[in-house]
Structures are given as structure tokens and as C-alpha cells.
Short mmCIF file of C-alpha atoms and ligand atoms in Angstrom, two decimals:
data_model
loop_
_atom_site.label_atom_id
_atom_site.label_comp_id
_atom_site.label_asym_id
_atom_site.label_seq_id
_atom_site.Cartn_x
_atom_site.Cartn_y
_atom_site.Cartn_z
CA GLU A 1 -34.57 -202.29 45.51
CA LYS A 2 -36.52 -201.83 42.32
CA GLY A 3 -39.43 -203.53 44.03
CA GLY A 4 -40.04 -205.93 41.15
CA PHE A 5 -40.00 -203.19 38.50
CA GLY A 6 -37.69 -203.28 35.49
CA SER A 7 -36.09 -199.94 36.34
CA PHE A 8 -35.95 -197.37 39.10
CA MET A 9 -37.83 -195.04 36.82
CA ASP A 10 -40.69 -197.47 36.40
CA LYS A 11 -40.77 -197.98 40.16
CA GLU A 12 -40.72 -194.24 40.80
CA ILE A 13 -43.58 -193.68 38.36
CA HIS A 14 -45.53 -196.22 40.41
CA ASP A 15 -44.52 -194.49 43.67
CA GLN A 16 -46.37 -191.37 42.58
CA PRO A 17 -49.68 -191.83 44.39
CA LYS A 18 -47.71 -192.15 47.62
CA ALA A 19 -45.36 -189.27 46.75
CA VAL A 20 -48.32 -186.94 46.30
CA ALA A 21 -50.15 -188.24 49.38
CA ASP A 22 -47.02 -187.91 51.54
CA THR A 23 -46.39 -184.37 50.32
CA LEU A 24 -49.90 -183.43 51.41
CA LEU A 25 -49.84 -185.37 54.66
CA GLY A 26 -50.31 -183.20 57.73
CA ARG A 27 -49.60 -180.10 55.69
CA LEU A 28 -52.91 -178.33 55.57
CA ASP A 29 -55.91 -178.38 57.83
CA GLU A 30 -59.46 -177.80 56.62
CA ARG A 31 -58.96 -174.06 56.85
CA GLY A 32 -55.94 -174.24 54.59
CA ARG A 33 -53.31 -173.53 57.22
CA LEU A 34 -49.89 -174.70 56.16
CA GLN A 35 -47.22 -176.32 58.23
CA LEU A 36 -43.95 -175.22 56.66
CA ASP A 37 -41.04 -177.43 57.71
CA ASP A 38 -38.89 -174.53 58.58
CA LEU A 39 -40.28 -171.03 58.42
CA ARG A 40 -38.18 -167.98 58.99
CA ILE A 41 -40.50 -165.54 57.26
CA ASP A 42 -43.15 -163.84 59.33
CA GLU A 43 -46.73 -163.98 58.21
CA ALA A 44 -47.03 -160.20 57.96
CA LEU A 45 -44.27 -160.25 55.38
CA LEU A 46 -45.95 -163.02 53.41
CA ARG A 47 -49.15 -160.97 53.43
CA SER A 48 -47.32 -158.03 51.90
CA VAL A 49 -45.73 -159.96 49.03
CA ASP A 50 -46.54 -158.24 45.73
CA LYS A 51 -44.81 -160.58 43.32
CA ILE A 52 -43.66 -164.19 43.23
CA ILE A 53 -40.82 -165.43 41.05
CA VAL A 54 -40.33 -169.16 40.70
CA VAL A 55 -36.75 -170.09 39.82
CA ALA A 56 -35.83 -173.61 38.76
CA CYS A 57 -34.38 -175.67 35.91
CA GLY A 58 -35.68 -178.42 33.68
CA THR A 59 -38.56 -180.45 35.02
CA ALA A 60 -38.68 -178.38 38.21
CA ALA A 61 -39.26 -175.27 36.07
CA TYR A 62 -42.25 -176.97 34.44
CA ALA A 63 -43.64 -177.55 37.92
CA GLY A 64 -43.13 -173.80 38.34
CA HIS A 65 -45.25 -173.10 35.25
CA VAL A 66 -48.10 -175.08 36.76
CA ALA A 67 -47.59 -173.20 40.04
CA LYS A 68 -47.96 -169.88 38.23
CA TYR A 69 -51.40 -170.75 36.85
CA ALA A 70 -52.63 -172.04 40.21
CA ILE A 71 -51.16 -169.36 42.48
CA GLU A 72 -52.25 -166.44 40.32
CA HIS A 73 -55.78 -167.83 40.24
CA TRP A 74 -56.04 -168.53 43.96
CA CYS A 75 -54.00 -165.62 45.35
CA ARG A 76 -54.20 -162.88 42.71
CA ILE A 77 -50.45 -162.27 43.12
CA PRO A 78 -48.46 -161.92 39.89
CA VAL A 79 -46.22 -164.95 39.43
CA GLU A 80 -43.28 -165.18 37.04
CA VAL A 81 -41.45 -168.39 36.26
CA GLU A 82 -37.88 -168.16 35.23
CA LEU A 83 -35.11 -170.58 34.43
CA ALA A 84 -32.66 -170.02 37.26
CA HIS A 85 -29.68 -169.54 34.94
CA GLU A 86 -31.48 -166.78 33.02
CA PHE A 87 -32.83 -165.00 36.12
CA ARG A 88 -29.45 -164.52 37.67
CA TYR A 89 -27.86 -162.82 34.68
CA ARG A 90 -30.45 -160.35 33.47
CA ASP A 91 -30.82 -157.83 36.30
CA PRO A 92 -34.31 -158.99 37.37
CA ILE A 93 -36.57 -156.69 39.38
CA VAL A 94 -36.47 -158.10 42.89
CA THR A 95 -37.49 -156.17 46.00
CA PRO A 96 -38.05 -157.03 49.68
CA ARG A 97 -41.71 -157.60 48.75
CA THR A 98 -40.79 -160.24 46.17
CA LEU A 99 -41.15 -163.85 47.23
CA VAL A 100 -38.81 -166.14 45.33
CA VAL A 101 -39.77 -169.81 45.23
CA ALA A 102 -36.84 -172.07 44.36
CA VAL A 103 -37.89 -175.54 43.19
CA SER A 104 -35.35 -178.36 43.15
CA GLN A 105 -35.41 -182.12 43.65
CA SER A 106 -31.75 -182.38 44.61
CA GLY A 107 -31.44 -179.09 46.43
CA GLU A 108 -27.96 -178.90 44.93
CA THR A 109 -28.52 -177.53 41.42
CA MET A 110 -25.89 -174.80 41.12
CA ASP A 111 -27.92 -172.64 38.72
CA THR A 112 -30.84 -172.60 41.16
CA LEU A 113 -28.60 -172.04 44.18
CA MET A 114 -26.99 -169.03 42.49
CA ALA A 115 -30.45 -167.61 41.76
CA VAL A 116 -31.38 -168.05 45.44
CA ARG A 117 -28.25 -166.20 46.52
CA HIS A 118 -28.88 -163.43 44.03
CA ALA A 119 -32.49 -163.01 45.18
CA ARG A 120 -31.50 -162.82 48.83
CA GLU A 121 -28.80 -160.28 48.08
CA GLN A 122 -31.56 -158.09 46.63
CA GLY A 123 -33.53 -158.44 49.87
CA ALA A 124 -36.12 -160.94 48.66
CA LYS A 125 -37.33 -163.82 50.83
CA VAL A 126 -36.85 -167.30 49.43
CA VAL A 127 -39.02 -170.36 49.98
CA ALA A 128 -37.39 -173.60 48.82
CA ILE A 129 -39.50 -176.50 47.53
CA VAL A 130 -36.94 -179.29 47.75
CA ASN A 131 -36.93 -183.07 48.03
CA THR A 132 -33.52 -183.77 49.55
CA HIS A 133 -33.21 -183.10 53.27
CA GLY A 134 -30.07 -181.35 54.41
CA SER A 135 -29.19 -180.12 50.93
CA THR A 136 -27.73 -176.70 50.21
CA ILE A 137 -30.70 -174.78 48.72
CA PRO A 138 -32.94 -175.16 51.81
CA ARG A 139 -30.01 -174.24 54.05
CA GLU A 140 -29.59 -170.99 52.17
CA SER A 141 -33.31 -170.16 51.94
CA ASP A 142 -35.64 -168.38 54.37
CA ALA A 143 -38.15 -171.21 54.49
CA VAL A 144 -38.46 -174.74 53.20
CA LEU A 145 -41.38 -176.84 52.15
CA TYR A 146 -40.04 -180.33 51.62
CA THR A 147 -41.59 -182.55 48.98
CA HIS A 148 -41.91 -185.98 50.51
CA ALA A 149 -41.28 -188.00 47.37
CA GLY A 150 -38.58 -190.14 48.97
CA PRO A 151 -35.23 -190.68 47.26
CA GLU A 152 -35.40 -190.40 43.47
CA ILE A 153 -32.76 -192.66 41.95
CA ALA A 154 -33.52 -192.53 38.21
CA VAL A 155 -31.85 -189.55 36.60
CA ALA A 156 -35.05 -188.41 34.91
CA SER A 157 -37.42 -186.81 37.36
CA THR A 158 -40.93 -188.28 37.78
CA LYS A 159 -42.26 -188.56 41.32
CA ALA A 160 -40.31 -185.46 42.36
CA PHE A 161 -42.16 -183.51 39.65
CA LEU A 162 -45.57 -184.54 40.95
CA SER A 163 -44.54 -183.70 44.52
CA GLN A 164 -43.18 -180.32 43.44
CA ILE A 165 -46.52 -179.47 41.85
CA THR A 166 -48.31 -180.69 44.97
CA ALA A 167 -46.11 -178.59 47.25
CA ALA A 168 -46.68 -175.55 45.04
CA TYR A 169 -50.45 -176.06 45.37
CA VAL A 170 -50.05 -176.27 49.13
CA LEU A 171 -48.06 -173.03 49.16
CA GLY A 172 -50.63 -171.33 46.93
CA LEU A 173 -53.58 -172.44 49.02
CA TYR A 174 -51.78 -171.32 52.15
CA LEU A 175 -51.04 -167.88 50.74
CA ALA A 176 -54.64 -167.60 49.57
CA GLN A 177 -55.84 -168.40 53.06
CA LEU A 178 -53.31 -166.09 54.73
CA ARG A 179 -54.20 -163.18 52.48
CA GLY A 180 -57.92 -163.68 52.87
CA ASN A 181 -58.90 -165.20 49.54
CA LYS A 182 -62.38 -164.07 48.66
CA PHE A 183 -63.45 -167.65 48.02
CA PRO A 184 -62.82 -169.71 51.17
CA ASP A 185 -65.21 -172.36 49.86
CA GLU A 186 -63.15 -172.74 46.72
CA ILE A 187 -60.01 -173.21 48.80
CA ARG A 188 -61.71 -175.82 50.99
CA GLN A 189 -63.06 -177.65 47.98
CA THR A 190 -59.71 -177.59 46.20
CA LEU A 191 -58.10 -179.13 49.28
CA ALA A 192 -60.65 -181.91 49.27
CA GLU A 193 -60.05 -182.50 45.57
CA LEU A 194 -56.30 -182.51 46.08
CA ARG A 195 -56.68 -185.34 48.56
CA GLU A 196 -58.41 -187.42 45.89
CA MET A 197 -55.56 -187.09 43.41
CA PRO A 198 -53.41 -190.02 44.62
CA ALA A 199 -56.26 -192.48 43.97
CA LYS A 200 -56.77 -190.99 40.51
CA ILE A 201 -53.08 -191.35 39.69
CA GLN A 202 -53.36 -194.99 40.73
CA ILE A 203 -56.21 -195.47 38.24
CA ILE A 204 -53.92 -194.26 35.43
CA LEU A 205 -51.16 -196.65 36.55
CA ASP A 206 -53.65 -199.51 36.55
CA ARG A 207 -54.53 -198.70 32.95
CA ALA A 208 -50.97 -198.25 31.73
CA GLN A 209 -50.88 -201.23 29.38
CA LYS A 210 -52.49 -199.30 26.54
CA VAL A 211 -49.81 -196.58 26.74
CA ARG A 212 -47.08 -199.22 26.88
CA ASP A 213 -48.36 -201.02 23.79
CA VAL A 214 -48.49 -197.82 21.77
CA ALA A 215 -45.04 -196.74 23.00
CA ARG A 216 -43.51 -200.09 22.01
CA SER A 217 -44.87 -199.67 18.48
CA MET A 218 -43.07 -196.32 18.15
CA ALA A 219 -39.45 -197.31 18.79
CA ASP A 220 -38.39 -196.13 15.31
CA GLU A 221 -39.96 -192.71 15.60
CA LYS A 222 -37.63 -189.80 14.66
CA SER A 223 -39.66 -186.91 16.05
CA VAL A 224 -42.68 -186.45 18.30
CA LEU A 225 -44.52 -183.19 18.92
CA PHE A 226 -46.47 -182.47 22.10
CA LEU A 227 -49.27 -179.93 22.30
CA GLY A 228 -51.05 -178.58 25.34
CA ARG A 229 -52.87 -175.50 26.45
CA HIS A 230 -53.29 -173.73 29.82
CA VAL A 231 -51.75 -176.10 32.42
CA GLY A 232 -51.51 -178.69 29.64
CA TYR A 233 -48.74 -176.59 28.09
CA PRO A 234 -46.11 -177.28 30.77
CA VAL A 235 -47.32 -180.89 30.75
CA ALA A 236 -46.60 -181.04 27.00
CA MET A 237 -43.12 -179.59 27.56
CA GLU A 238 -42.42 -182.10 30.32
CA GLY A 239 -43.63 -184.97 28.12
CA ALA A 240 -41.26 -183.81 25.39
CA LEU A 241 -38.35 -183.48 27.82
CA LYS A 242 -38.89 -187.03 29.11
CA LEU A 243 -38.84 -188.38 25.56
CA LYS A 244 -35.64 -186.50 24.65
CA GLU A 245 -33.84 -187.55 27.80
CA LEU A 246 -34.83 -191.19 27.85
CA ALA A 247 -35.39 -192.23 24.24
CA TYR A 248 -33.08 -189.74 22.47
CA ILE A 249 -35.92 -188.83 20.15
CA HIS A 250 -36.35 -185.29 18.97
CA ALA A 251 -39.39 -183.96 20.77
CA GLU A 252 -40.86 -180.53 21.28
CA GLY A 253 -43.66 -179.24 23.45
CA PHE A 254 -45.78 -176.41 22.08
CA ALA A 255 -48.63 -174.30 23.38
CA ALA A 256 -51.47 -175.58 21.21
CA GLY A 257 -52.58 -172.03 20.40
CA GLU A 258 -49.15 -171.37 18.91
CA LEU A 259 -49.55 -174.10 16.30
CA LYS A 260 -50.96 -171.81 13.63
CA HIS A 261 -48.18 -169.29 14.26
CA GLY A 262 -45.54 -171.59 12.86
CA PRO A 263 -45.16 -175.13 14.16
CA ILE A 264 -47.99 -176.46 12.00
CA ALA A 265 -45.52 -176.27 9.10
CA LEU A 266 -43.78 -179.28 10.67
CA ILE A 267 -46.78 -181.52 10.23
CA ASP A 268 -46.72 -183.98 7.38
CA GLU A 269 -47.73 -187.56 6.72
CA GLY A 270 -47.16 -189.79 9.73
CA GLN A 271 -45.80 -187.11 12.13
CA ALA A 272 -46.64 -188.25 15.65
CA VAL A 273 -48.42 -185.58 17.70
CA ILE A 274 -49.36 -186.08 21.33
CA VAL A 275 -52.10 -183.73 22.51
CA VAL A 276 -53.01 -183.00 26.12
CA VAL A 277 -56.71 -182.10 26.06
CA PRO A 278 -58.20 -179.86 28.75
CA SER A 279 -61.21 -180.96 30.71
CA PRO A 280 -64.44 -180.48 28.77
CA LYS A 281 -65.92 -179.10 32.00
CA GLY A 282 -63.26 -176.43 32.45
CA ARG A 283 -62.99 -173.36 30.27
CA ASP A 284 -65.24 -174.80 27.61
CA SER A 285 -63.84 -172.77 24.74
CA LEU A 286 -60.37 -174.11 25.50
CA HIS A 287 -61.53 -177.68 25.18
CA SER A 288 -63.10 -177.12 21.79
CA LYS A 289 -60.07 -175.17 20.57
CA VAL A 290 -57.72 -178.00 21.44
CA VAL A 291 -60.06 -180.52 19.81
CA SER A 292 -59.90 -178.32 16.67
CA ASN A 293 -56.10 -178.46 16.86
CA ILE A 294 -56.22 -182.25 16.84
CA GLN A 295 -58.48 -182.07 13.80
CA GLU A 296 -56.11 -179.64 12.04
CA VAL A 297 -52.98 -181.72 12.48
CA ARG A 298 -54.80 -184.91 11.58
CA ALA A 299 -56.10 -183.35 8.36
CA ARG A 300 -52.43 -182.77 7.44
CA GLY A 301 -51.52 -186.39 7.97
CA ALA A 302 -50.44 -186.45 11.63
CA ARG A 303 -50.85 -189.52 13.77
CA THR A 304 -52.64 -188.23 16.87
CA LEU A 305 -52.21 -189.64 20.37
CA VAL A 306 -54.52 -187.91 22.76
CA VAL A 307 -54.60 -187.63 26.55
CA ALA A 308 -58.23 -186.95 27.45
CA GLU A 309 -60.61 -187.24 30.38
CA ASP A 310 -62.87 -190.21 30.84
CA GLY A 311 -66.10 -189.59 29.00
CA ASP A 312 -64.68 -186.95 26.65
CA ASP A 313 -66.05 -188.35 23.40
CA ASP A 314 -65.35 -185.22 21.34
CA VAL A 315 -61.75 -186.34 20.77
CA VAL A 316 -62.61 -189.81 19.51
CA PRO A 317 -63.24 -189.02 15.81
CA PHE A 318 -59.82 -187.33 15.48
CA ALA A 319 -57.62 -189.52 17.66
CA ASP A 320 -55.62 -192.51 16.52
CA GLU A 321 -55.15 -193.43 20.17
CA VAL A 322 -56.75 -192.09 23.34
CA PHE A 323 -55.07 -192.36 26.73
CA ARG A 324 -57.74 -191.85 29.36
CA ILE A 325 -57.32 -190.03 32.67
CA PRO A 326 -59.93 -189.51 35.41
CA ALA A 327 -61.80 -186.20 35.54
CA SER A 328 -60.28 -183.53 37.79
CA PRO A 329 -60.38 -179.75 38.27
CA THR A 330 -58.33 -178.10 35.52
CA LEU A 331 -55.67 -176.61 37.80
CA LEU A 332 -54.97 -179.98 39.40
CA SER A 333 -55.01 -181.95 36.15
CA PRO A 334 -51.22 -181.87 35.48
CA LEU A 335 -50.82 -184.42 38.30
CA LEU A 336 -52.75 -186.82 36.06
CA ALA A 337 -52.04 -185.77 32.49
CA VAL A 338 -48.27 -186.11 32.79
CA VAL A 339 -48.39 -189.72 33.99
CA PRO A 340 -49.20 -191.35 30.61
CA LEU A 341 -46.41 -189.25 29.07
CA GLN A 342 -43.88 -190.50 31.63
CA ILE A 343 -44.94 -194.10 31.01
CA PHE A 344 -44.77 -193.49 27.25
CA ALA A 345 -41.18 -192.22 27.37
CA CYS A 346 -40.03 -194.90 29.81
CA GLU A 347 -41.55 -197.72 27.78
CA LEU A 348 -40.38 -196.42 24.41
CA ALA A 349 -36.81 -196.06 25.70
CA THR A 350 -36.97 -199.54 27.18
CA ALA A 351 -38.20 -200.88 23.83
CA LYS A 352 -35.13 -199.30 22.23
CA GLY A 353 -32.95 -201.19 24.70
CA LEU A 354 -31.77 -198.02 26.47
CA ASP A 355 -30.87 -197.60 30.12
CA VAL A 356 -33.76 -195.47 31.34
CA ASP A 357 -32.23 -194.91 34.76
CA GLN A 358 -28.96 -193.55 33.44
CA PRO A 359 -29.48 -191.73 30.14
CA ARG A 360 -26.31 -190.74 28.32
CA ASN A 361 -24.64 -187.41 29.12
CA LEU A 362 -26.88 -186.68 32.14
CA ALA A 363 -26.20 -186.50 35.87
CA LYS A 364 -28.78 -186.63 38.65
CA SER A 365 -27.74 -183.33 40.07
CA VAL A 366 -26.03 -180.61 38.12
CA THR A 367 -23.65 -179.01 40.56
CA VAL A 368 -21.84 -176.78 38.07
CA GLU A 369 -23.11 -173.55 36.50
C1 F6R B 401 -35.46 -183.93 34.01
C2 F6R B 401 -34.52 -183.63 35.06
C3 F6R B 401 -33.85 -182.28 35.07
C4 F6R B 401 -33.98 -181.67 36.48
C5 F6R B 401 -33.20 -180.37 36.58
C6 F6R B 401 -33.35 -179.72 37.94
O1 F6R B 401 -35.92 -185.24 34.10
O2 F6R B 401 -34.28 -184.44 35.91
O3 F6R B 401 -34.40 -181.43 34.11
O4 F6R B 401 -35.34 -181.46 36.74
O5 F6R B 401 -31.84 -180.62 36.33
O6 F6R B 401 -32.88 -180.57 38.95
P1 F6R B 401 -33.25 -180.30 40.45
O7 F6R B 401 -34.73 -180.47 40.58
O8 F6R B 401 -32.49 -181.32 41.25
O9 F6R B 401 -32.85 -178.89 40.77
#
């Protein structure tokens, strides 16, 4: 069943090119029209949406963070991301023109389900991005966009995360098209670039040995910090979550710009810092700012492990290790940048002799509030 891999998690990491491709398959035509699996929201209503709130927990919420950056850019609709258990209890502003997007692998997470119910009671429409067919959240939502990741057995989410991000892109591109995005060429081009992502993920998997070797050398690590900026920020948080869950190592993800506002005090000799570097072609100032962050932590003794695009030589002088990913448009880059971090956590936990498929104290779906 593990298809020759040492764990379900390792197998599922390797399933990711297919998970992304299958989530895209047949979903969008060249004009960006979306085929929702089950749509009970009329298009006029979707056109009138004035706010989107993504509700989710854990890894699925990090997919929501990525969705916010992409959907706001493509659709110019304000997007909030909220942990489902916080949303429900703070009297959020929800109206019939609010679209709530509930993201869940299992479709059974009680916190997320309660948020869906709360949103619908306030008159909002809910689109579910869910992996498990026939689960409760899609049944209680107005529309469902299934992620076609296939069954995810390992407790820690990997391929479901990439499919959630993919489905969120599909939803964003669809809304952009429906609402008459001013840049139809951009939408068309993004679709074409999205279709190239599975092959790029495969390239990272083919190069994984370097990440594995570094991870194996770090089995005694007590704390690892992750830095990222823009869409690299949720990637950093997801990398930290994977390491906590699987390897029981204290890990924290920070927005790189926040470093100087406090977290830099944590840096001393030998502190491992993993940095997700934005594309040098993207918002150029962001790239150079993150490179400066690497320089700053290194000057204070940090050991720097850097995820950077092929050909980005600016990072080399300040990096102890560089994990390379293929070039991609910034908004799509989380589909690539997170993969070395998943492999890192999986391999490090394996090196510690831990059961990566069944980490202690965790369940695959959390069906209590
Ligand atoms: C992390 C992980 C959890 C889940 C979270 C939501 O690896 O698996 O953080 O992402 O419990 O679960 P779903 O997506 O089933 O609602």
C-alpha cells in the first residue's frame, strides 16, 4: 500500500504532482470557467460577493492564507482568513454578500463545521474545499469544490495541502473570470502556468536527496525557526507545523519582516533558521529584503538553510545550505516551496526513529470542538 515508500507520508509527498494535476483536471477551460462539483449558488450572487472569509484549522488554514493573497490580487475582493474556532466565537461580520470558504481535508473537522453552520445562520453562502467525498462539511455547504488528492492516510497533511491551494486558485480564477477581471490575459497565463506546476513539483522530488541528507544531520536539533514573506509566510508556518508534529522539535514560523520587531532576539550561535526566499523576478524589493534577513541572522551566528529558486545566486554567500526549487510565478510558488520543508520534517522524524504516519497525541480528523 505504501508503494515501496517507507511511510504513507513519504508516499503522499510523492503523490503530490498527481494530486495537483487531478485537482485541476477538467476544472477550468481556457476562459477560466469553473466546473464546481455541486453548485447551489447562482452566479449573480457570486458576482455580488463583497467579502470572502476563509475558515479552516491547521494546515488547511495555511492554504487559506495563500488563497487570500491570490484571490485578492486576481479578484479585488477583500479576503479574511480565520481559524474556524476563533471565527465562531467572536461575533464576526457576516452578511448575505459574504462568501465563506471552508477548507478541510477530512470534511469532518468539528471546529470548521461549526463555523460553516454559524456562517449560514447569518445568511452567508458557503463553498467547501474538501477532500473526502460524502463528508459532513460539503453536505452542509452551498457548494463544493472537491480536492482530488485521493485518500490521505498519514496524520500530517501533505498532498491535501497542495490540492487545497490548487482548488483555491481555481476558485479565485473562476471568480475573477465571472466578475470580469480587468486582465483576462493574466488569468489565461496563470492557468497555463498552473498546469506546469505538477512537473515542477516532480523536479523537487527528484532532487530530494540533498534535503534528506541535511535533515538526517539535524536529528538532535532543539529548535528551528522558519522565515518567509508574502506567500512564503504561510509556507514558513506550514514548515514549522510539520516539524512540530512529526519530529517533536520546537519550531516557529515568522513573517521575515517581523524579525526585527522581536524574534531576532532568539538568534544565537548555531540556531537553525530555514528561510523561504521569494522569486528574484517577483516584487524585487521583497527578494532583496529577505536576502538581507538571511544575512542578519547569519551575522548573529545562525545556521541558514535556504529555499531559493534555481539561478538565484544572491542567497549563496549567506546560506549554509540551499534547497533549490524551479522558477514559478510568486503567487503559485507555495506549491513548490513547501515541498522541501515537508521532506525535511519527514526525514528528520524518521532519523529520530519516530512514526511519521502516526505522531503522538494526534488524530487524522478532529471531530470534537
Ligand atoms: C497538519 C494537520 C492538521 C489539519 C487540521 C485540519 O498536518 O493535519 O493541522 O490540517 O486538523 O484538518 P482538516 O483539513 O481535515 O479539516
